[in-house]
Coordinates of C-alpha atoms in Angstrom, one line a residue:
X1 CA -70.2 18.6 -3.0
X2 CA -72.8 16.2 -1.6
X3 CA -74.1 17.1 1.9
X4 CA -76.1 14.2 3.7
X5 CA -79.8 14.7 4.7
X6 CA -80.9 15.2 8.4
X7 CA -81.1 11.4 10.1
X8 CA -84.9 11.8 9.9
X9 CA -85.5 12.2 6.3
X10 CA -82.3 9.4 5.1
X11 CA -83.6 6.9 3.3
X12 CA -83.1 3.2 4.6
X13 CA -81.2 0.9 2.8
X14 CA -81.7 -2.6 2.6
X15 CA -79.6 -5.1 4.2
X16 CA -78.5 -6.5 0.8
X17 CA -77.2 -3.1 -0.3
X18 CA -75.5 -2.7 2.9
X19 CA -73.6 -5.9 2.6
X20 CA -72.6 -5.0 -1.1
X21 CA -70.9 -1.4 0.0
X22 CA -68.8 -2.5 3.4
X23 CA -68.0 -5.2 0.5
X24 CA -66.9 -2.8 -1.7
X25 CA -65.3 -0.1 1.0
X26 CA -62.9 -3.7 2.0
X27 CA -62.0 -4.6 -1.3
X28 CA -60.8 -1.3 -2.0
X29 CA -58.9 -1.0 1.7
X30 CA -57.1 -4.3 0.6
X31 CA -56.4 -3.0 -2.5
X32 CA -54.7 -0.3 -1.1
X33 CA -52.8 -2.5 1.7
X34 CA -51.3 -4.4 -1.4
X35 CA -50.2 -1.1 -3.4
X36 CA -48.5 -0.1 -0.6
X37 CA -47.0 -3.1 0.3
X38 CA -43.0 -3.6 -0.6
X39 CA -43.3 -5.8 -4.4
X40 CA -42.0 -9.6 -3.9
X41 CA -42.3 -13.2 -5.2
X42 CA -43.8 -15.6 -3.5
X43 CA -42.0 -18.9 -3.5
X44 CA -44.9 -20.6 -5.6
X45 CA -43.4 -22.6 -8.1
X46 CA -40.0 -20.7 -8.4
X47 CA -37.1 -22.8 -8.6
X48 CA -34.8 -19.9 -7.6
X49 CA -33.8 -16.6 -5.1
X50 CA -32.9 -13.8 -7.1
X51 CA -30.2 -12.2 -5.4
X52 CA -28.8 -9.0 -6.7
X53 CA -25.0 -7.2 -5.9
X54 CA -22.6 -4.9 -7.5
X55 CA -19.0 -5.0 -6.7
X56 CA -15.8 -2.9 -7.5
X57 CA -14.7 -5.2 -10.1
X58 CA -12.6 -2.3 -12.0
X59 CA -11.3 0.8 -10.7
X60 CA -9.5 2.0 -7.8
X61 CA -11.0 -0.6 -5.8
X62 CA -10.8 -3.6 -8.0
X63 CA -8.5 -5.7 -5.7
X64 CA -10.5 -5.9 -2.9
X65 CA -14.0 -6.1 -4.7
X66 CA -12.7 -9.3 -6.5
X67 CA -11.6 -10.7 -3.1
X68 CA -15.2 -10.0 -2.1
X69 CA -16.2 -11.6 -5.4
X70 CA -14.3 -14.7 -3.9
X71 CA -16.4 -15.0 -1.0
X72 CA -19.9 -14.9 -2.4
X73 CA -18.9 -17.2 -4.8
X74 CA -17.9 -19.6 -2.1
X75 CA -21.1 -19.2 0.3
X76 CA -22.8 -20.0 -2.7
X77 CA -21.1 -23.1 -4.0
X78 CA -21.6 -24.2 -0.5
X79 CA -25.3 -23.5 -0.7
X80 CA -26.2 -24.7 -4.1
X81 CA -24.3 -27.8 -3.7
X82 CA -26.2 -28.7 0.0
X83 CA -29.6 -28.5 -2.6
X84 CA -30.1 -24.7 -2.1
X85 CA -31.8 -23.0 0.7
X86 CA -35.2 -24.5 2.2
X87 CA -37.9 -21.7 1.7
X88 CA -41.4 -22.6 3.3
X89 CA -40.5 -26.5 2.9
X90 CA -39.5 -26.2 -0.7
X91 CA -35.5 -25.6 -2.0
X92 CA -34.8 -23.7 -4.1
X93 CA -31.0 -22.6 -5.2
X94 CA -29.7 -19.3 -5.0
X95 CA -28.9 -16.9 -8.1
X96 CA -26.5 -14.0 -8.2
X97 CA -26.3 -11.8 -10.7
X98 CA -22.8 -9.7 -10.1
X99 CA -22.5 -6.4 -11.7
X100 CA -19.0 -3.9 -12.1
X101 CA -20.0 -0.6 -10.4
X102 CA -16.3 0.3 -11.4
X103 CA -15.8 1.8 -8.3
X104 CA -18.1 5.0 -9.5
X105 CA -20.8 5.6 -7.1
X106 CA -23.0 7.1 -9.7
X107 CA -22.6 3.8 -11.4
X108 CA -23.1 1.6 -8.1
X109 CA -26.3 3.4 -7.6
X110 CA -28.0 2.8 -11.1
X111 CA -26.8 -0.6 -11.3
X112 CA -28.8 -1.1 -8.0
X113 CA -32.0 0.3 -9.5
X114 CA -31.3 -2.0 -12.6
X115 CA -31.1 -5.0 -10.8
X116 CA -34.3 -4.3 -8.5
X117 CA -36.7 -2.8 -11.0
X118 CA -35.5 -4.4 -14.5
X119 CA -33.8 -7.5 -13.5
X120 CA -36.4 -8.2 -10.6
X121 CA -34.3 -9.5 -8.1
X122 CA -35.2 -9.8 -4.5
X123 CA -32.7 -9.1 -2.2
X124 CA -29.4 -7.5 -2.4
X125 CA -25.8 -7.9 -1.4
X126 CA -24.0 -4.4 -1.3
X127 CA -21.1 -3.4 -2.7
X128 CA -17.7 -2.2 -1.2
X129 CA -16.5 1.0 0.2
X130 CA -18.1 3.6 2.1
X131 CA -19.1 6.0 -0.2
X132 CA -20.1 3.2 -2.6
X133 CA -22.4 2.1 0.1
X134 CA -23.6 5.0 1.1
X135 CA -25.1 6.4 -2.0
X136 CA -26.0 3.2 -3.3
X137 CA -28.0 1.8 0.2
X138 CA -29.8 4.7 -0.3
X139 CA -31.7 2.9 -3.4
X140 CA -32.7 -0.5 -1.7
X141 CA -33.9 2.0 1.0
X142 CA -36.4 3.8 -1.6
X143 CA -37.4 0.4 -2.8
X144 CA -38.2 -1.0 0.2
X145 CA -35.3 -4.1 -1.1
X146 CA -33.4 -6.1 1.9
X147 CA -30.0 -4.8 1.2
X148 CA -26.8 -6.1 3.2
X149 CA -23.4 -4.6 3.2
X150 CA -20.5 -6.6 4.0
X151 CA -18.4 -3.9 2.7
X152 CA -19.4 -0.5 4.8
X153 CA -18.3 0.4 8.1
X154 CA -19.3 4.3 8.5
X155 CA -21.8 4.7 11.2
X156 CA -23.1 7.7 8.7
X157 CA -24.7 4.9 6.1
X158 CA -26.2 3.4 9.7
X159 CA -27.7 6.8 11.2
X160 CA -29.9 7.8 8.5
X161 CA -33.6 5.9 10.3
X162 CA -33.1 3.4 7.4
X163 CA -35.1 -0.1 8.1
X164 CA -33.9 -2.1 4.6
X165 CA -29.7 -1.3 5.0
X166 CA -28.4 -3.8 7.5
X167 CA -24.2 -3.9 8.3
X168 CA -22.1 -6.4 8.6
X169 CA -18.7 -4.6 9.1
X170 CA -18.4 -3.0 12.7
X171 CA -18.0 0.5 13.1
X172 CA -14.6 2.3 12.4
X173 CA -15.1 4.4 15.3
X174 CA -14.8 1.4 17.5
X175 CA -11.2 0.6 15.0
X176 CA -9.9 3.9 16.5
X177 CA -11.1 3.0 20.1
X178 CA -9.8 -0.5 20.4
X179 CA -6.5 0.6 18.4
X180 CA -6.2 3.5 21.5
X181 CA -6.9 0.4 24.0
X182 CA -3.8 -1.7 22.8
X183 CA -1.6 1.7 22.7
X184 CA -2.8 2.8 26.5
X185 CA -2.3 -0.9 28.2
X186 CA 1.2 -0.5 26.4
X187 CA 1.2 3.4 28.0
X188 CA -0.1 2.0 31.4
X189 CA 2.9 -0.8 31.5
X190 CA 5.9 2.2 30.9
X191 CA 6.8 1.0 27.1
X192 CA 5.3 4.5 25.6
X193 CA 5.6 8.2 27.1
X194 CA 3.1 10.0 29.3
X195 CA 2.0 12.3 27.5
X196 CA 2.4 11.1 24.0
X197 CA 2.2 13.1 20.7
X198 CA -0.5 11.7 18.2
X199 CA -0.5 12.2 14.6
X200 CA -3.9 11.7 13.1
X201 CA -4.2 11.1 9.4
X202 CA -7.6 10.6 7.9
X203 CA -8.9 10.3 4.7
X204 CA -11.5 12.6 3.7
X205 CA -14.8 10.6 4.4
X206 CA -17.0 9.3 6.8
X207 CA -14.9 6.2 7.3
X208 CA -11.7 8.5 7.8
X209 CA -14.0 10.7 10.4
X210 CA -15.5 8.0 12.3
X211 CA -11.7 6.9 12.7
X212 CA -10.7 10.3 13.9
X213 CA -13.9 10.6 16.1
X214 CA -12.4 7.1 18.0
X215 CA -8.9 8.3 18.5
X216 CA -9.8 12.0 19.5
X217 CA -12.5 10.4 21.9
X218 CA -10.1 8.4 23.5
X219 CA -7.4 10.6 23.6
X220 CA -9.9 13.4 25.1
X221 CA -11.0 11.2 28.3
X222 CA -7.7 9.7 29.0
X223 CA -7.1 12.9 31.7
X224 CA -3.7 14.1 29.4
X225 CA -2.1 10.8 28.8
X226 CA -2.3 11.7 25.3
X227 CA -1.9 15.0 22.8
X228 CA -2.7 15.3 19.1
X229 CA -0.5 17.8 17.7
X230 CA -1.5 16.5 13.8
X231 CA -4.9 16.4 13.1
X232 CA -4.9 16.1 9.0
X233 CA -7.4 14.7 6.2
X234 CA -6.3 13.8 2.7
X235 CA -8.5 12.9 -0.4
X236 CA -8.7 9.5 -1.4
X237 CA -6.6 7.9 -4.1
X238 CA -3.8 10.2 -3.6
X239 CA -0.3 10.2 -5.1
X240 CA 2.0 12.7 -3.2
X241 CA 1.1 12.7 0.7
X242 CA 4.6 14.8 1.3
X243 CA 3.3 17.9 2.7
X244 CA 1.0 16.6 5.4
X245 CA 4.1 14.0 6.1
X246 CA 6.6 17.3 6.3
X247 CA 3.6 18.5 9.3
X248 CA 3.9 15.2 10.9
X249 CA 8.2 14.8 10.7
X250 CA 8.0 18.8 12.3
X251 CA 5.7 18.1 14.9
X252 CA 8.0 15.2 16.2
X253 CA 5.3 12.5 17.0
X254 CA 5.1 9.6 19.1
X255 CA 2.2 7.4 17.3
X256 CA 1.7 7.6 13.5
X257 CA -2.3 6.9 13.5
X258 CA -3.8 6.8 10.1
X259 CA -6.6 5.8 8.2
X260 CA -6.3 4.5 4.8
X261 CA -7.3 2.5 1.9
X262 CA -5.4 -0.3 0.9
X263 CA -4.0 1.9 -2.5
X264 CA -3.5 4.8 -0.2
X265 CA -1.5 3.0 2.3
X266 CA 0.7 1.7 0.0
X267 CA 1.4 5.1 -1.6
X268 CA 1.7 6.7 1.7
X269 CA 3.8 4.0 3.5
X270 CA 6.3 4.2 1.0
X271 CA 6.6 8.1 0.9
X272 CA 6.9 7.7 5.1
X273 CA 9.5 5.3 4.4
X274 CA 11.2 7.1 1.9
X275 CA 11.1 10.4 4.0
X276 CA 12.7 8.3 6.8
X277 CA 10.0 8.7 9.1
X278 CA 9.8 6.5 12.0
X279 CA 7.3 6.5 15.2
X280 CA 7.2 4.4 18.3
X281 CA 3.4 3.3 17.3
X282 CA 2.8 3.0 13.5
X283 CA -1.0 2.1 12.2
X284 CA -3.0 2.6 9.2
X285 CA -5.8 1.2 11.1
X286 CA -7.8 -1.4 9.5
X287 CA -4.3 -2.1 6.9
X288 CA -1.3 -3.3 7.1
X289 CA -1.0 -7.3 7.0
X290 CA -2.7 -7.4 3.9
X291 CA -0.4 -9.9 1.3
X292 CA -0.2 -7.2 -1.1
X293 CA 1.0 -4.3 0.5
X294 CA 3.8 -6.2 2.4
X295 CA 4.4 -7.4 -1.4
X296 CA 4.1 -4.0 -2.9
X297 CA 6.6 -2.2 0.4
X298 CA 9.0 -4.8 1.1
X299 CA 8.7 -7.3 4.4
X300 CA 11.2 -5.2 6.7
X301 CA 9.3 -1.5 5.6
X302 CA 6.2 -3.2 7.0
X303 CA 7.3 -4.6 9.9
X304 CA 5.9 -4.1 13.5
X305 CA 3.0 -2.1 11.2
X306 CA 0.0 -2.4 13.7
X307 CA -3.5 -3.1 12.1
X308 CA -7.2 -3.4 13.2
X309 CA -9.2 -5.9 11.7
X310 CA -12.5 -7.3 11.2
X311 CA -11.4 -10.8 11.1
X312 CA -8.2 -12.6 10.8
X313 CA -8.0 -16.2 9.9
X314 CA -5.9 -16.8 12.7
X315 CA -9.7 -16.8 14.5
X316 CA -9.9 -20.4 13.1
X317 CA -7.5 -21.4 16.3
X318 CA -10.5 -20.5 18.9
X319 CA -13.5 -20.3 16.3
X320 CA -15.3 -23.4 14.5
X321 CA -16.8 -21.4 11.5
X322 CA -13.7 -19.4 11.2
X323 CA -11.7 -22.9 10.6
X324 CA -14.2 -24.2 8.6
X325 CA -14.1 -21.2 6.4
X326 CA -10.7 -20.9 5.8
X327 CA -10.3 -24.7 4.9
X328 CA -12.6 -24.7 2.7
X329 CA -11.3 -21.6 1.2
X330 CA -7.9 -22.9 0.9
X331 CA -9.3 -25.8 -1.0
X332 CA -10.9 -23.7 -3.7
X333 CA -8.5 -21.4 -4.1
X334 CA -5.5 -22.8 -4.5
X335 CA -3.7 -23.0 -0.9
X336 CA -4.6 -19.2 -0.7
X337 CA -5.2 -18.1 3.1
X338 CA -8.3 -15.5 3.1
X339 CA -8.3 -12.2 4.7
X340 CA -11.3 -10.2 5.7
X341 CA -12.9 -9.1 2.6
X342 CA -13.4 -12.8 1.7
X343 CA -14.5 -13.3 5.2
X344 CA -17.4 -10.5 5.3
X345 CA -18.3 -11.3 1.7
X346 CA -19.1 -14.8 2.2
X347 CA -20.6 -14.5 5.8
X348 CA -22.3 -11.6 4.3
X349 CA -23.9 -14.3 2.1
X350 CA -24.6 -16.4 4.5
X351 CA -26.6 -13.8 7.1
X352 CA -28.9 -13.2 4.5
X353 CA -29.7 -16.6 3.2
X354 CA -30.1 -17.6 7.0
X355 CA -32.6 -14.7 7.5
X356 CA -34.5 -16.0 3.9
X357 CA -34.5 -19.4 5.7
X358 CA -36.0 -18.1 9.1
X359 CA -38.1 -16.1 7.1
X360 CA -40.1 -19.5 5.0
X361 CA -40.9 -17.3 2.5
X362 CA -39.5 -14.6 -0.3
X363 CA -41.8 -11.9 1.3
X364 CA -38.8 -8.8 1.8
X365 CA -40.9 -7.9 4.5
X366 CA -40.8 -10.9 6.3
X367 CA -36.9 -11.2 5.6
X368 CA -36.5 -7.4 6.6
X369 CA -38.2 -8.5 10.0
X370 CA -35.7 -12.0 10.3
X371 CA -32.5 -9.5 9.5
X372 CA -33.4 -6.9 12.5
X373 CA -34.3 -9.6 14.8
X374 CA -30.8 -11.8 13.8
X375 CA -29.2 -13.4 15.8
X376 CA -26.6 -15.8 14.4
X377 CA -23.2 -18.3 15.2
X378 CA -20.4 -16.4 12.8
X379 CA -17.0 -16.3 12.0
X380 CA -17.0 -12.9 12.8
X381 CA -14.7 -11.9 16.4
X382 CA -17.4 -12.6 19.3
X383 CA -18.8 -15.4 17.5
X384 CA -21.8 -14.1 16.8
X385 CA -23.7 -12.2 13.8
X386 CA -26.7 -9.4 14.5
X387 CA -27.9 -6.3 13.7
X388 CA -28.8 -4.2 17.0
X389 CA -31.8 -1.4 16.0
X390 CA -30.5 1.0 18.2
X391 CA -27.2 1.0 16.1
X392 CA -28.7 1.4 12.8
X393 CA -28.7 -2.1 11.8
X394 CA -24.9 -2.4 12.4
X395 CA -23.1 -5.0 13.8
X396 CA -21.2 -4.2 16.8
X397 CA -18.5 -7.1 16.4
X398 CA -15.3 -6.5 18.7
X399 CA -12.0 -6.3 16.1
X400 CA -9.0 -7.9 16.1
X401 CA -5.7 -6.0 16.5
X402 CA -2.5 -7.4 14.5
X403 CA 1.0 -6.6 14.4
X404 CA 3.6 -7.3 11.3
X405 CA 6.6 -9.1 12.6
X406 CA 9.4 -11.1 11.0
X407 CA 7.9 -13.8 12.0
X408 CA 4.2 -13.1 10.3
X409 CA 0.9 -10.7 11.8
X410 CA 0.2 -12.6 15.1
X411 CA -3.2 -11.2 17.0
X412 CA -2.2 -9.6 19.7
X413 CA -4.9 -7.9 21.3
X414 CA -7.8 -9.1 22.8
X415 CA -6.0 -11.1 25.1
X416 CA -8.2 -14.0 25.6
X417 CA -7.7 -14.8 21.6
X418 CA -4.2 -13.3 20.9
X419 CA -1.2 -15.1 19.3
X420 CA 1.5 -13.5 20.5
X421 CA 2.4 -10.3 22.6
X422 CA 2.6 -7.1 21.0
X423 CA 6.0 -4.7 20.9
X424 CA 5.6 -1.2 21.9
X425 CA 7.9 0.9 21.0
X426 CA 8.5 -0.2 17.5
X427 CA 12.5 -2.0 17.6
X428 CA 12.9 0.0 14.2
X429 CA 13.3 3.4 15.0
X430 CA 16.9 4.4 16.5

């Protein structure tokens, strides 16, 4: 170890050699800054963004992640075909390369490292679900890699200090809180009973607990208006939901309040129907208008189903983007009317080419800082699309509530956009 000499007996350098260390000290202090420093392209003389996603294309989840599918590959068409997106002064068109996580979130997870540190991409799209998400965020994170999920809505994936995960789906605790709203103005106005019975059904993640968390929240500061006498989780992709139905017939409920994936509400739904269940308030929260289920149950076993949703293309009556969304899908996809995965996936899309834009360059840093600071006209309910930092990077978007009746799944709640009135109690049940 090298100890200096007393200040009296140290040599004096020349100004030349001086010059050449503090030289040398800098180079190597930029050096470092450059290491450290999150790996990106410059625009340069690339032609192209390099975006990178996976998506549920087989599995358990494969419906939905090819209505996804169906968005990005409209927000890109519509990008591409405008000359690309203006980086720095320069356009350049926009790339994606897709992969099939297969609903496996070992295999969503890999596929993400793949695309970032073989494939070189430079930004990703994530894929759907919320333990999909959740393990596979957790990649871009480590890689410092903008990642955007249109397809997550647990506030666990959002409360973990991450900077590079950014949400475009609004909480599910805020489902179960504006469901509760609808049901209490319905209370408040003498259609429901005072106290009345809640059965809670939740699947077994931290989507299913954040939806919980809102309807036990709600029910807890409403001074006894309501009582939750079933409070019962279930495993995903289930196929015989009779026993926690038998607690919920026994108990004698007022409100049916569960939380389900679309497979899982189909299976369920039919047992409930097939154990002649019936409740004065019936939700699956964010399910029940979808096409398929009303195709796979029958219109009249769906009817007056209640369901909060992140978008509804009924928002095209009040919202510009929303109608020029849903036109243009409905010209590309056969007469088709979107629901909300294609919405999210393709203003999913778009949020993140917008923050590229603002951004003028491919720098992830620089498009990290455009995505926190966000602020942007959508399609989504509100109107508009950002990320707040003190929510994680989630949006905070109000949902829409919707209600099956013969006559379609109106909105009915907000008031100041709804459709129709709702019915409380369900006409159904004798």
């Amino acid at each position: 170890m090298h100890v200096a000499p007393p200040v009296n007996a140290m040599t004096v350098r020349s100004s030349r050699t001086c010059h050449l260390l503090v030289a040398s000290v800098l180079a190597l202090v930029a050096l470092h800054a450059v290491a450290c420093k999150p790996t990106s392209k410059p625009a340069g003389d690339r032609t192209e963004i390099l975006i990178g996603g996976t998506l549920p294309l087989t599995g358990a989840e494969a419906r939905i992640g090819g209505f996804y599918k169906e968005g990005y590959d409209l927000a890109l068409d519509e990008i591409n075909r405008a000359g690309g997106v203006d980086v720095g002064g320069k356009k350049l068109v926009v790339k994606l390369t897709l992969l099939d996580d297969t609903t496996n979130q070992d295999t969503a997870a890999s596929l993400a490292d793949k695309l970032i540190n073989s494939d070189k991409v430079d930004f990703l799209l994530g894929t759907y679900s919320t333990a999909l998400v959740q393990r596979q965020s957790t990649v871009a994170e480590q890689n410092k890699v903008p990642y955007l999920s249109g397809g997550g809505a647990a506030t666990a994936i959002y409360q973990r200090g991450y900077k590079w995960v950014f949400g475009a789906l609004a909480p599910v605790e805020l489902l179960g809180t504006t469901l509760m709203t609808w049901i209490d103005e319905q209370q408040k106005a003498g259609k429901l009973p005072k106290p009345a019975k809640i059965a809670v059904l939740w699947e077994n993640t931290s989507h299913g607990k954040d939806f919980r968390k809102g309807i036990s929240d709600f029910a807890a500061r409403s001074g006894g208006g309501y009582e939750i006498t079933v409070d019962e989780s279930f495993e995903l992709n289930g196929k015989d939901y009779s026993a926690v139905l038998g607690k919920v017939k026994a108990a004698g409920t007022d409100l049916f309040l569960a939380d389900a994936h679309l497979p899982d509400y189909i299976t369920m739904h039919r047992q409930y129907v097939d154990a002649g269940l019936c409740h004065k308030v019936v939700s699956y929260g964010a399910r029940g208008s979808e096409k398929a289920a009303i195709e796979a149950l029958g219109k009249d076993n769906t009817e007056y189903v209640l369901s909060g949703t992140w978008w509804s293309p009924l928002l095209a009556n009040t919202n510009p983007l929303a109608k020029k969304f849903v036109e243009a899908f409905k010209a590309r996809y056969a007469g088709r009317t979107p629901e909300w995965f294609q919405a999210l996936g393709y203003e999913s899309v778009r949020a993140l080419v917008t923050a590229i834009q603002q951004a003028g360059t491919l720098d992830r840093e620089a498009v990290r800082a455009k995505l926190a600071a966000l602020k942007m006209e959508s399609l989504v309910p509100g109107g508009t699309l950002d990320f707040p930092q003190d929510k994680g990077y989630q949006i905070q978007a109000p949902f829409v509530v919707q209600q099956n009746t013969p006559d379609g799944a109106p909105i009915i709640y907000p008031q100041s956009i709804a459709t129709a009135a709702g019915t409380a109690p369900n006409p159904r049940c004798k």
